[in-house]
Structure formats: structure tokens, C-alpha cells
Coordinates of C-alpha atoms in Angstrom, one line a residue:
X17 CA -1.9 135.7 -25.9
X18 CA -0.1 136.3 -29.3
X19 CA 2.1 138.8 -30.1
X20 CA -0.3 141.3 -32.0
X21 CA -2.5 141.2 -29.0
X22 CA 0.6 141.8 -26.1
X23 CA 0.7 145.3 -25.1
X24 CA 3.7 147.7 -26.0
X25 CA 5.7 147.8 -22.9
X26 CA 7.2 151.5 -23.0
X27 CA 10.0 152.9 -20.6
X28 CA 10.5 156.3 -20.2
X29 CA 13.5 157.8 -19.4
X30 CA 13.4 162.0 -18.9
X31 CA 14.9 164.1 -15.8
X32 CA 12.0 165.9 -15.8
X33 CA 9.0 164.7 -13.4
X34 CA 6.4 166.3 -15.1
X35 CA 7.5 165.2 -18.1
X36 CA 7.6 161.6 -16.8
X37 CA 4.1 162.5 -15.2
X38 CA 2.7 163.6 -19.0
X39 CA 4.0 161.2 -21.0
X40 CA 2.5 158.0 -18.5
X41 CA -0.8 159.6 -18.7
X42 CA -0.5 160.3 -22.2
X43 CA 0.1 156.4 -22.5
X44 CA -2.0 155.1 -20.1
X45 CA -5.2 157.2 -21.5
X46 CA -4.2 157.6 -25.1
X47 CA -2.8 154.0 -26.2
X48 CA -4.5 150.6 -24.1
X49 CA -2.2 148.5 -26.8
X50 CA 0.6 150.2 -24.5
X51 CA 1.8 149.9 -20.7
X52 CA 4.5 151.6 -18.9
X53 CA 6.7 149.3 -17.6
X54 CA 9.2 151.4 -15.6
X55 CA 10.4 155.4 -15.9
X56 CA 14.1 156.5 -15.1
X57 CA 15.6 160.4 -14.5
X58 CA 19.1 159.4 -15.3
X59 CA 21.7 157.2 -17.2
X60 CA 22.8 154.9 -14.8
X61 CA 19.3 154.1 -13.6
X62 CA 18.0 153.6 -17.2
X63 CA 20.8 151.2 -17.5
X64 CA 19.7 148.8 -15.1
X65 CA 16.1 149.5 -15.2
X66 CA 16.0 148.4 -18.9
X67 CA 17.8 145.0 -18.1
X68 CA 15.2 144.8 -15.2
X69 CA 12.2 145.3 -17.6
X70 CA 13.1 144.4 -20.7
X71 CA 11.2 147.3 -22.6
X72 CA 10.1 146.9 -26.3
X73 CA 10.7 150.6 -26.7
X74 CA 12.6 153.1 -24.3
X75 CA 11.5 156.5 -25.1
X76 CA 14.6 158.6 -24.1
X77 CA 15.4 162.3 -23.3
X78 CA 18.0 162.9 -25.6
X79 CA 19.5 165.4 -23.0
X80 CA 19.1 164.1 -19.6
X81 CA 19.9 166.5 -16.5
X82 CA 22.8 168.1 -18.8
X83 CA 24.5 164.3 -20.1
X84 CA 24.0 163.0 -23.1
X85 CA 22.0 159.9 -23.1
X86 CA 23.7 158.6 -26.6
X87 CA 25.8 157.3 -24.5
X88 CA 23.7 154.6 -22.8
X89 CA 22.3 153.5 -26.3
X90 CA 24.2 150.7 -26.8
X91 CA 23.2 149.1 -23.4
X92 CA 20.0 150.3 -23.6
X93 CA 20.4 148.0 -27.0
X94 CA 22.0 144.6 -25.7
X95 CA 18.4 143.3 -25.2
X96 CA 17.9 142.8 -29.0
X97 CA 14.6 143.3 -28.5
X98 CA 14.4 146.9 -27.5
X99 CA 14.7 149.5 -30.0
X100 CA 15.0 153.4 -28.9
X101 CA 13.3 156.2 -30.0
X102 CA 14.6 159.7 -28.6
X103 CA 12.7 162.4 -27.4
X104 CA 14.7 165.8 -28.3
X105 CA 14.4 169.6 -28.0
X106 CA 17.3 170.4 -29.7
X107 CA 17.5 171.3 -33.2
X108 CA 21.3 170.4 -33.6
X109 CA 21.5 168.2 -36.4
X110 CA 24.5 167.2 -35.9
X111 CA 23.6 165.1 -32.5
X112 CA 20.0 164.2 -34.0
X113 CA 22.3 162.5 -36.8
X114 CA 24.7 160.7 -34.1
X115 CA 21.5 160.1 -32.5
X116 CA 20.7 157.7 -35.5
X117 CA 24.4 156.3 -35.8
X118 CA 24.5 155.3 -32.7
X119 CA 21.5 152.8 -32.8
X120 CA 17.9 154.8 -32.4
X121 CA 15.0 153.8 -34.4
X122 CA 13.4 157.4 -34.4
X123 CA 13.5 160.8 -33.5
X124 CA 10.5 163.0 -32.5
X125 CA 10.3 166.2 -31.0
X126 CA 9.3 167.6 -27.5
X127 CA 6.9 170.2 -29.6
X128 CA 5.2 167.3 -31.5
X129 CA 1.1 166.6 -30.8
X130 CA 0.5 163.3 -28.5
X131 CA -1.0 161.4 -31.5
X132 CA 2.2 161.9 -32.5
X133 CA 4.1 160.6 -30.3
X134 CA 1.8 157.7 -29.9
X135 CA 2.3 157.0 -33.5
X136 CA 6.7 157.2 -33.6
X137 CA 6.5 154.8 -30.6
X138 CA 4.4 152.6 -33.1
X139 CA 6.5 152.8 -35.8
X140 CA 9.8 152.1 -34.5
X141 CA 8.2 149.2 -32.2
X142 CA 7.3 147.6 -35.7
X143 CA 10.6 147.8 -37.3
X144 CA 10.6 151.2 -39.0
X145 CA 12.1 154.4 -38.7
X146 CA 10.8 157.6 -37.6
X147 CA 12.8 160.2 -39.0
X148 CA 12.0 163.5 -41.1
X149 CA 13.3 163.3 -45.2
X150 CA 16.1 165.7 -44.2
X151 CA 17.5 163.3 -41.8
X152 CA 16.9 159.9 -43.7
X153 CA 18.6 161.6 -46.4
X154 CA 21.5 161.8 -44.3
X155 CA 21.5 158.4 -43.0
X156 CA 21.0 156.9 -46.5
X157 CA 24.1 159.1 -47.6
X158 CA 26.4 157.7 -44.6
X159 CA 25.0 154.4 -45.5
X160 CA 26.0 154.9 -49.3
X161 CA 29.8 156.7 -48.7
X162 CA 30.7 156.0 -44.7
X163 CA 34.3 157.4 -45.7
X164 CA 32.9 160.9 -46.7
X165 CA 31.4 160.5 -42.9
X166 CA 34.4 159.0 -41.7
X167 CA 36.5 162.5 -42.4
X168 CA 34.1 164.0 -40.6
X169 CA 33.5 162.6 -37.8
X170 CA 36.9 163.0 -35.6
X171 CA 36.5 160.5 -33.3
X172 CA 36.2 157.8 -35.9
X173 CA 39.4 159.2 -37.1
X174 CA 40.6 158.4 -33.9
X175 CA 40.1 154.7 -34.0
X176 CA 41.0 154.5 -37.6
X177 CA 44.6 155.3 -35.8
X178 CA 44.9 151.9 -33.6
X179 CA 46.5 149.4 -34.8
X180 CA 45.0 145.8 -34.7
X181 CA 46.0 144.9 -31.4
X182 CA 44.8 148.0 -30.4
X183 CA 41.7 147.6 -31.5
X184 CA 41.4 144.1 -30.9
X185 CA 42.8 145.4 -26.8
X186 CA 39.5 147.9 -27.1
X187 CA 36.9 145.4 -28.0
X188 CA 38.2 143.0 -24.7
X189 CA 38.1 145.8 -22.4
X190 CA 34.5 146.9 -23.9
X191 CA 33.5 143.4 -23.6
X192 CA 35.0 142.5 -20.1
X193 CA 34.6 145.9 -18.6
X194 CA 36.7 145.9 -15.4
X195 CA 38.9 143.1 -16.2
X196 CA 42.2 143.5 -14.8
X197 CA 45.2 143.9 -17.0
X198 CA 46.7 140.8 -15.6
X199 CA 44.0 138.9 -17.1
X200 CA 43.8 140.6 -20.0
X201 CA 47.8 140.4 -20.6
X202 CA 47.3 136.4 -19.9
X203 CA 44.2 136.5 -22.8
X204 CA 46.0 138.1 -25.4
X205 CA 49.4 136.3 -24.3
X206 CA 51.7 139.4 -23.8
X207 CA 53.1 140.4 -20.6
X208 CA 51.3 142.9 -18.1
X209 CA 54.3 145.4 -19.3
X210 CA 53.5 145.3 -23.1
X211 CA 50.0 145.6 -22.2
X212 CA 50.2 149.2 -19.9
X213 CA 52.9 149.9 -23.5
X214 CA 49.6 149.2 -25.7
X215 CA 46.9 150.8 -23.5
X216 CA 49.4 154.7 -23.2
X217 CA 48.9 154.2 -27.2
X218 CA 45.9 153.9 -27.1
X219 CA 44.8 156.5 -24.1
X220 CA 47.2 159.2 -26.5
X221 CA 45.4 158.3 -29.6
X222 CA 42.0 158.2 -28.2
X223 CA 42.4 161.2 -26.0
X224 CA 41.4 159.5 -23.1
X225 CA 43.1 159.5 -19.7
X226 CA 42.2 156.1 -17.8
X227 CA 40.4 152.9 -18.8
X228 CA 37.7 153.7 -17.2
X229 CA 37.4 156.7 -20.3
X230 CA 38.6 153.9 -22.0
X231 CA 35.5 151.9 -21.4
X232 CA 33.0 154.6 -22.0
X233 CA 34.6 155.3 -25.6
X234 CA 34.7 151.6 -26.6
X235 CA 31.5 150.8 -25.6
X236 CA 29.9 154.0 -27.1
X237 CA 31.7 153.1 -30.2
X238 CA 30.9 149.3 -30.0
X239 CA 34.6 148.6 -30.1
X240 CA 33.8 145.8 -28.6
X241 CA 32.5 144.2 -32.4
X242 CA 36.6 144.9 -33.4
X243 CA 37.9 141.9 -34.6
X244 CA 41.7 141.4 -34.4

């Protein structure tokens, strides 16, 4: 079988049955180049399902049960092959624009035909983009000045406050994930004390209160790309 003729191997990830229920049959009677290979209701379980399945495209509720999926995006990402294409009632441009930072391919709304839909899932699982010309404006503009989006964005303002080592202490603990600080200390060759020193720096300029807030932050900001 060659690659043009394999099917599109969709997961769907909503918290909404009937949702899930509409969007498989939509699939399954609407596209035969596509299958379904698995559906998820909430983060954690879209997590692990995706490394189970290994989806071309994860069609994703940008809102899922009152979370925020962006967060998952960049695990949902570590199988290079996937790409993400969101799913979103909301008119809030300023998450459909994180939305985009953050990794997705495309963004269609809830209120869009099925043909529609059929076709973003398409696109993005080619390579291209599915976004309106306000939005790829935007992205083209944060592509052409990322310091004018920079001030904006206060949470990259945040990290633009750690210092090297605090960055490069960020990108380990995004990396390793629940690595102890002994270990960690031994890695970067500092003692366990200096290290609890550099991670209160880093919780106060972060505004986070543990590492496992720690985590979350560094890995939705792929800290863990930091280079000391």
C-alpha cells in the first residue's frame, strides 16, 4: 500500500458524546480515505491514546469539559507525524491565536458545514494550514516581529526573566519530568541546596508554586528546547 492510498487515521478528542458520535459518522460515511482510529473526552486520556495510536491528525475540542486542551498540544505533537487541527466555538481571538503558537495546523469552527470539516482535516494532513486571512495575518506578523508579540504576551515576559541556568534548570525538568532534584543537582553539578535556591527563582518569576506547575509551564512552553 503506498502512502497516497493509506487512509487518514483521525482521533477525536471532544467531552461531548454526541459530538464524538457525529463527528465518527461524519467520517466513517463522508470520507472512506479516512478511519477513526481512537476518540478521547479529556486531556489526560488524549495524551496516552495518541501515543497508543499514533494519529495523522487529532481533531481537538479546543475547550474540553472547562480545561484548555492547548495545553496537551505539545504531547499530542512528540509523534512528529501528527499534526492538530482544533475544533472551537469560541470567537476569542486571542486563544484561536495561542492556538496557532502553540503548534496547530488549523482552526475550524463547530458552526462550519461537514464538507468542511472534511476538507481542514485534509489540508492540515497534507502540510498546510487551515486558518481564515484575519488569523494568517496574525501569525505572519508574529512571524515577521516576535518582540512586538513578546510584550504582549506576559508569560513570555516571564521566561525572558530566567537567567541561563534557569532556563537551562526548565528545559531538564520539562525533559525528565519527575526527576528528582538529587539527580538533577548531580546533572548540572551543583549541590541539592543551590538547586531548591534556583528552582524558589524560578517558581517567583514564573508564578508557579511547585514543580509539578513547573512542569506544566515548561512543557506548554517547550522549555524543554532551552539551551543553556
Amino acid at each position: 500500500m503506498t502512502h497516497s492510498d493509506r487512509r487518514i487515521r483521525i482521533m477525536l478528542v471532544d467531552d461531548h458524546k454526541t459530538l464524538l458520535w457525529g463527528l465518527g459518522r461524519l467520517i466513517d460515511t463522508e470520507a472512506a480515505h479516512m478511519i477513526v482510529v481512537g476518540t478521547a473526552r479529556d486531556c489526560a486520556s488524549a495524551v496516552e491514546l495518541a501515543a497508543e495510536v499514533s494519529p495523522d491528525v487529532v481533531l481537538l475540542d479546543i475547550d474540553l469539559g472547562g480545561a484548555c486542551s492547548l495545553d496537551i498540544v505539545p504531547a499530542l505533537l512528540a509523534d512528529q507525524r501528527a499534526k492538530v487541527l482544533v475544533l472551537s466555538g469560541t470567537r476569542d481571538r486571542e486563544l484561536l491565536d495561542k492556538a496557532v503558537m502553540s503548534g496547530v495546523r488549523g482552526v475550524v469552527s463547530k458552526d462550519e458545514p461537514a464538507e468542511t470539516v472534511i476538507k481542514a482535516i485534509e489540508k492540515v494532513h497534507e502540510g498546510e494550514l487551515w486558518l481564515d486571512r484575519a488569523m494568517m495575518g496574525r501569525v505572519f506578523e508574529a512571524m515577521r516581529n516576535p518582540q512586538a508579540v513578546r510584550r504582549q504576551d506576559p508569560e513570555l515576559e516571564k521566561i525572558a526573566q530566567l537567567t541561563a541556568k534557569e532556563k537551562k534548570i526548565c528545559s531538564m525538568i520539562a525533559a525528565g519530568g519527575g526527576a528528582v532534584n538529587k539527580a538533577l543537582a548531580q546533572q548540572l553539578f551543583i549541590s541539592e541546596h543551590t538547586l531548591r535556591n534556583h528552582l524558589t527563582a524560578i517558581y517567583h518569576k514564573l508564578g508557579v508554586s511547585n514543580r509539578l506547575d513547573l512542569y506544566v509551564f515548561a512543557t506548554r512552553h517547550r522549555l524543554d528546547q532551552h539551551q543553556a
